[in-house]
mmCIF file of C-alpha atoms in Angstrom:
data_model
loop_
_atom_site.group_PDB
_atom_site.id
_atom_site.type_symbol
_atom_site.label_atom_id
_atom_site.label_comp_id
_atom_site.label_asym_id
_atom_site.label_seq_id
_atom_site.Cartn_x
_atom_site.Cartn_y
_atom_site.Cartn_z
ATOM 1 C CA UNK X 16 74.711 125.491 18.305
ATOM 2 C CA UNK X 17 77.047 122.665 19.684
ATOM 3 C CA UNK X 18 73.702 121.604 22.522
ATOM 4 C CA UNK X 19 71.594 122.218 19.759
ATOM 5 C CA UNK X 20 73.655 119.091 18.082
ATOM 6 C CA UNK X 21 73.878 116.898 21.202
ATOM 7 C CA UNK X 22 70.107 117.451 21.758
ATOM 8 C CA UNK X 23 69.688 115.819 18.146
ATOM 9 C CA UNK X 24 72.168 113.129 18.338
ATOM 10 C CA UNK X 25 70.545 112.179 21.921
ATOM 11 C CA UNK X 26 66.929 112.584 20.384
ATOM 12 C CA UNK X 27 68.566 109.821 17.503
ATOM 13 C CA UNK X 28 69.871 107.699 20.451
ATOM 14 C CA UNK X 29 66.781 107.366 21.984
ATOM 15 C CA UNK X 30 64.409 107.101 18.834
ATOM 16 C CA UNK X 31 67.108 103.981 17.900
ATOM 17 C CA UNK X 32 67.337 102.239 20.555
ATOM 18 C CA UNK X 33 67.357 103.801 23.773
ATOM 19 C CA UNK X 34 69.540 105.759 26.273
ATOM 20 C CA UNK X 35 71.163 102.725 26.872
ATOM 21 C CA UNK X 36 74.621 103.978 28.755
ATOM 22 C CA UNK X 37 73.202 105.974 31.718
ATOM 23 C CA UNK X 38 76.174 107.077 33.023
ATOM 24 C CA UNK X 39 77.123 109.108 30.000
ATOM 25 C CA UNK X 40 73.688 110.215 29.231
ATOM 26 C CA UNK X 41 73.584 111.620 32.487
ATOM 27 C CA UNK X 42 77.046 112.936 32.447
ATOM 28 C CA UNK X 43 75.965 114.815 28.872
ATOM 29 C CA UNK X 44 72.650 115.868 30.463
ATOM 30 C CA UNK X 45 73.520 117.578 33.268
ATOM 31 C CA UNK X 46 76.137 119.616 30.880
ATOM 32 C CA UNK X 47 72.826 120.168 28.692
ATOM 33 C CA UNK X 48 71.112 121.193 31.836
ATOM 34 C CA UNK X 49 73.391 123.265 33.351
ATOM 35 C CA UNK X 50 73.335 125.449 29.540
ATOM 36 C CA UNK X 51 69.742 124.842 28.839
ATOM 37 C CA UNK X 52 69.194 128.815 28.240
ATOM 38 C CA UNK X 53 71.647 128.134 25.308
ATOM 39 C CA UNK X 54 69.048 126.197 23.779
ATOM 40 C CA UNK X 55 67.310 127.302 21.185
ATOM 41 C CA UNK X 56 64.269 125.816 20.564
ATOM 42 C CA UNK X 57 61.346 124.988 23.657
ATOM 43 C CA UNK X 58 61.274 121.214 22.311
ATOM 44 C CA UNK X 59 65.071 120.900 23.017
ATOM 45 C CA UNK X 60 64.787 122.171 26.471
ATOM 46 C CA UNK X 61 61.814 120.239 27.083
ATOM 47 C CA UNK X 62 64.209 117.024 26.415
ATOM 48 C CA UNK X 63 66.431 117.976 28.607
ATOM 49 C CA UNK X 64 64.637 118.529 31.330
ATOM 50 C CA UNK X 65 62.706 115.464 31.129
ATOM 51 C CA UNK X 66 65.873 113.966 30.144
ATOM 52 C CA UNK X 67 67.802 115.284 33.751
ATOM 53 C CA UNK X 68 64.853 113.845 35.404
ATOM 54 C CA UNK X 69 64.836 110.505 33.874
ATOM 55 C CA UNK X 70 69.201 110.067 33.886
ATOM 56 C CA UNK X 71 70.499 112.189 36.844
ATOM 57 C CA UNK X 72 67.814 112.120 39.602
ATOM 58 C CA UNK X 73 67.464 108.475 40.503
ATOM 59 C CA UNK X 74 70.999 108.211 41.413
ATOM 60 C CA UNK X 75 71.053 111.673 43.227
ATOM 61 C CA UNK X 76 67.134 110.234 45.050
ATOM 62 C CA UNK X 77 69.155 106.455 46.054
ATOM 63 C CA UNK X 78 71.634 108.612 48.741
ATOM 64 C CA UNK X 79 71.828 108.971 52.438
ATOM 65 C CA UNK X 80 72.701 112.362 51.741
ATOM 66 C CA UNK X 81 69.444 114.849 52.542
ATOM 67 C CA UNK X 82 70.859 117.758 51.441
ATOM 68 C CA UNK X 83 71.077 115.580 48.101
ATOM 69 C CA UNK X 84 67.731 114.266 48.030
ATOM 70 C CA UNK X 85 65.950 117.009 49.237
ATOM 71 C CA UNK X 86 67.461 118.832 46.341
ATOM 72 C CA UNK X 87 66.292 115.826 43.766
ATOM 73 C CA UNK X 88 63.113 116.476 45.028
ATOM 74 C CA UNK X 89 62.586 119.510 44.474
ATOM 75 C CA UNK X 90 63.798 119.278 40.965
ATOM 76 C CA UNK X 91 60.759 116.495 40.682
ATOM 77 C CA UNK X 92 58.419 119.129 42.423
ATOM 78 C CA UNK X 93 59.514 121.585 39.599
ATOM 79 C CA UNK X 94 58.614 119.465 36.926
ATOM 80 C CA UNK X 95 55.274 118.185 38.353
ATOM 81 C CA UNK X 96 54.174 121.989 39.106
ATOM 82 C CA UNK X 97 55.244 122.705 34.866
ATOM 83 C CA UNK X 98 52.952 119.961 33.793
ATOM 84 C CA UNK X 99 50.498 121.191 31.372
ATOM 85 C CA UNK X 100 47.533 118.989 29.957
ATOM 86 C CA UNK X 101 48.728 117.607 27.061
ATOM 87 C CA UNK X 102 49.202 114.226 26.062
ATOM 88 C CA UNK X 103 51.484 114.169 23.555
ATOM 89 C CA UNK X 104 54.723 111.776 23.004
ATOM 90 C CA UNK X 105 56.924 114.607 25.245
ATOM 91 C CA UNK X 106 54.462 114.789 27.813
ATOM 92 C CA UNK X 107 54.040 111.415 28.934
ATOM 93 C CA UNK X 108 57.595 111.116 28.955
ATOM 94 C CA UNK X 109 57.746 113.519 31.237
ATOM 95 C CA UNK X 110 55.396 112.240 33.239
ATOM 96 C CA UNK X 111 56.907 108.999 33.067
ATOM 97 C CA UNK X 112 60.804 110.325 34.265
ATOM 98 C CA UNK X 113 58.559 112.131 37.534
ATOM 99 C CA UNK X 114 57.018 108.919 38.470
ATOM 100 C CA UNK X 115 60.424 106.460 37.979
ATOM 101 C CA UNK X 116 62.012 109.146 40.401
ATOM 102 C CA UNK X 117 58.952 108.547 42.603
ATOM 103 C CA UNK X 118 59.331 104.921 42.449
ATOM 104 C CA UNK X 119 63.739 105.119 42.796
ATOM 105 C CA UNK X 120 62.538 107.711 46.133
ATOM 106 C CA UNK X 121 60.047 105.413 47.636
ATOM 107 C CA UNK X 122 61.867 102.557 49.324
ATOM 108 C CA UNK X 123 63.953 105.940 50.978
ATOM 109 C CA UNK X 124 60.619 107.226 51.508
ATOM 110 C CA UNK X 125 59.866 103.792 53.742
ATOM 111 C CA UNK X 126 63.243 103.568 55.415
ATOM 112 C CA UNK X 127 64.773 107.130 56.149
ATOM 113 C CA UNK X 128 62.120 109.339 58.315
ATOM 114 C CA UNK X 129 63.808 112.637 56.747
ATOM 115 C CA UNK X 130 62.597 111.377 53.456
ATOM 116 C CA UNK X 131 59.315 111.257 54.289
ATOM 117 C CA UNK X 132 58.368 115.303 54.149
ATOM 118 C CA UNK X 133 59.398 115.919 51.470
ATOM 119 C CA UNK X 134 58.654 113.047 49.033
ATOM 120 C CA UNK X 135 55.105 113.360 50.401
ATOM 121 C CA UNK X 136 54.561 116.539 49.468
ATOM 122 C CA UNK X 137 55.933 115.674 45.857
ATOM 123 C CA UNK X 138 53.679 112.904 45.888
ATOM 124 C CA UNK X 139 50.698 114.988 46.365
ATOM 125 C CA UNK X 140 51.854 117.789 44.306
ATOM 126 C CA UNK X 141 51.328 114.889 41.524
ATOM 127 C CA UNK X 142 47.950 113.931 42.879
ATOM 128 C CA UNK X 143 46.821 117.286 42.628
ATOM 129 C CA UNK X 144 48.043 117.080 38.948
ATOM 130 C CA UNK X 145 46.869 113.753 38.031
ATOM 131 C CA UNK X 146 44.388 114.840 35.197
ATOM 132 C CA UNK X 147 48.183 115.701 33.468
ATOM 133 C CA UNK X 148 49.120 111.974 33.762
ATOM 134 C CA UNK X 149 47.722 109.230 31.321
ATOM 135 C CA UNK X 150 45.266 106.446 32.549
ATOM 136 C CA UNK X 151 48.218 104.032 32.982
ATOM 137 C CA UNK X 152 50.261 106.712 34.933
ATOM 138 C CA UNK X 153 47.458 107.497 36.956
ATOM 139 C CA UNK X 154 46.941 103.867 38.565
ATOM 140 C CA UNK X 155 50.993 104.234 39.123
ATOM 141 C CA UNK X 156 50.279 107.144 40.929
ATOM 142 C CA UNK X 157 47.472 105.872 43.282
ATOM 143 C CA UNK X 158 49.380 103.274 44.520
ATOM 144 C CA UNK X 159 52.038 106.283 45.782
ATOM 145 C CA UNK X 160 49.044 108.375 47.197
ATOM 146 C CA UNK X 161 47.690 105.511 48.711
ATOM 147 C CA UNK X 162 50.889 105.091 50.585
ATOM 148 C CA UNK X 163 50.887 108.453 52.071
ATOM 149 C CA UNK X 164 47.535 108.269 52.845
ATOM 150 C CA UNK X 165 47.780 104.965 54.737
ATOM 151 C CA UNK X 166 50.849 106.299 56.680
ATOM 152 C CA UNK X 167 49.659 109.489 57.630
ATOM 153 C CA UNK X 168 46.083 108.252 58.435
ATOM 154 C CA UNK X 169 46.505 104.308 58.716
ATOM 155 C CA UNK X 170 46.585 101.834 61.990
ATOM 156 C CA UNK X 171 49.496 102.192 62.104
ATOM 157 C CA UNK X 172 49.282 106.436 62.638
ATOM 158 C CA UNK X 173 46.166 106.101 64.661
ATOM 159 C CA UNK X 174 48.362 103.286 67.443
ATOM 160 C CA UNK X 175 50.892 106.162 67.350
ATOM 161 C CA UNK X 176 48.115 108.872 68.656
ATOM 162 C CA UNK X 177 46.829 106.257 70.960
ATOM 163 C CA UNK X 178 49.792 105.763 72.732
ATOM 164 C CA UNK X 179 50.451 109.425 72.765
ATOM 165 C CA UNK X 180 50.450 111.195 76.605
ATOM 166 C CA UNK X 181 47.488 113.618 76.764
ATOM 167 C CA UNK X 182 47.056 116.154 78.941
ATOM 168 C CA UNK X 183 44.228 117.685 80.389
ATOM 169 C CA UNK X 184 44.128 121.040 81.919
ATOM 170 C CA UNK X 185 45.158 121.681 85.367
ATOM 171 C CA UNK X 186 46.486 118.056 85.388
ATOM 172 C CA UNK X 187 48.991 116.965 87.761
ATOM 173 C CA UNK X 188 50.652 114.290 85.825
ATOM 174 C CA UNK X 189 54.082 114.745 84.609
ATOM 175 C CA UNK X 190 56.331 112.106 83.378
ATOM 176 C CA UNK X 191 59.064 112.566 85.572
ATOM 177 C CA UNK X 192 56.928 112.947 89.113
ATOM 178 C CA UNK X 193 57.565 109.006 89.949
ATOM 179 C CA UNK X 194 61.637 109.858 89.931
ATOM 180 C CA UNK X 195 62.988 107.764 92.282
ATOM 181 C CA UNK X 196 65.820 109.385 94.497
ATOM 182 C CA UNK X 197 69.475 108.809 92.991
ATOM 183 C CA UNK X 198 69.906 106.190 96.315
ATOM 184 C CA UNK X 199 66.853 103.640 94.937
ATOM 185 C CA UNK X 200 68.136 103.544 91.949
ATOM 186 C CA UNK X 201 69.815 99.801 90.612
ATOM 187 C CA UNK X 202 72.504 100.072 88.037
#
């Protein structure tokens, strides 16, 4: 009964004016979160959720810590596989919290190589999903799949495979046949 409560007063917060003190919010949430089968009602846990995304991912999706973001991530994955076609006031907030963590994980996404797997697969988990997403959302979203697109199959991924060593069958070459002997070499 007591999350039942602190789902209302945070549903009064935010109808007011906002979660405006994210580090309590998301202090409260992930209590809510970690209890959300004490919930009664599927609105309340539907808050929540969309609540953990929007308050306690971004921070956990700004680290150097992989294990961290990986497992930020995945919690975005979850919530773009439960999207359902609706497009009612929860469900675009929802929608909304998945593609802020997108946008919080995409600089990472641009920096950090280790990122890159699995934010792209959450990025095209969305795609695959986009019908969910409103017509606003959906122009939010192309500019992510876009971005994937162009860096898996841009110039800049085709220069990479250029420069690439092939090898054809019963070739000879070999990157270390032109060793030179340990006396030739200049230090």
């Amino acid at each position: 009964e007591n999350c039942t409560l602190i789902v209302t007063t945070l549903r009064d917060l935010e109808s007011k004016n906002g979660l405006t003190h994210p580090g309590l919010v998301a202090t409260i949430v992930a209590a809510l979160a970690a209890n959300i089968s004490n919930l009664e009602s599927e609105e309340d846990r539907v808050d929540v959720a969309t609540w953990f995304l929007s308050a306690c991912c971004p921070a956990k999706l700004r680290t150097d810590d992989t294990y961290v973001f990986v497992k930020a991530i995945t919690k975005v994955n979850e919530a773009i596989q439960a999207l359902e076609k609706s497009f009612c006031e929860a469900a675009t907030k929802r929608c909304d919290a998945i593609l802020h963590c997108i946008a919080v994980a995409w600089p990472i996404y641009l920096t950090k190589p280790w990122a890159r797997t699995s934010l792209e697969s959450c990025v095209l988990a969305a795609a695959k999903k986009r019908i969910h997403f409103s017509s606003p959302q959906q122009k939010r979203l192309d500019f992510y799949t876009t971005g994937v697109y162009e860096r898996r199959h841009g110039p800049a991924a085709r220069d990479a495979f250029s420069r690439s060593t092939v090898r054809v069958a019963n070739s000879v070459a070999h990157p270390l046949r032109d060793v030179r002997p340990k006396n030739q070499i200049f230090r």
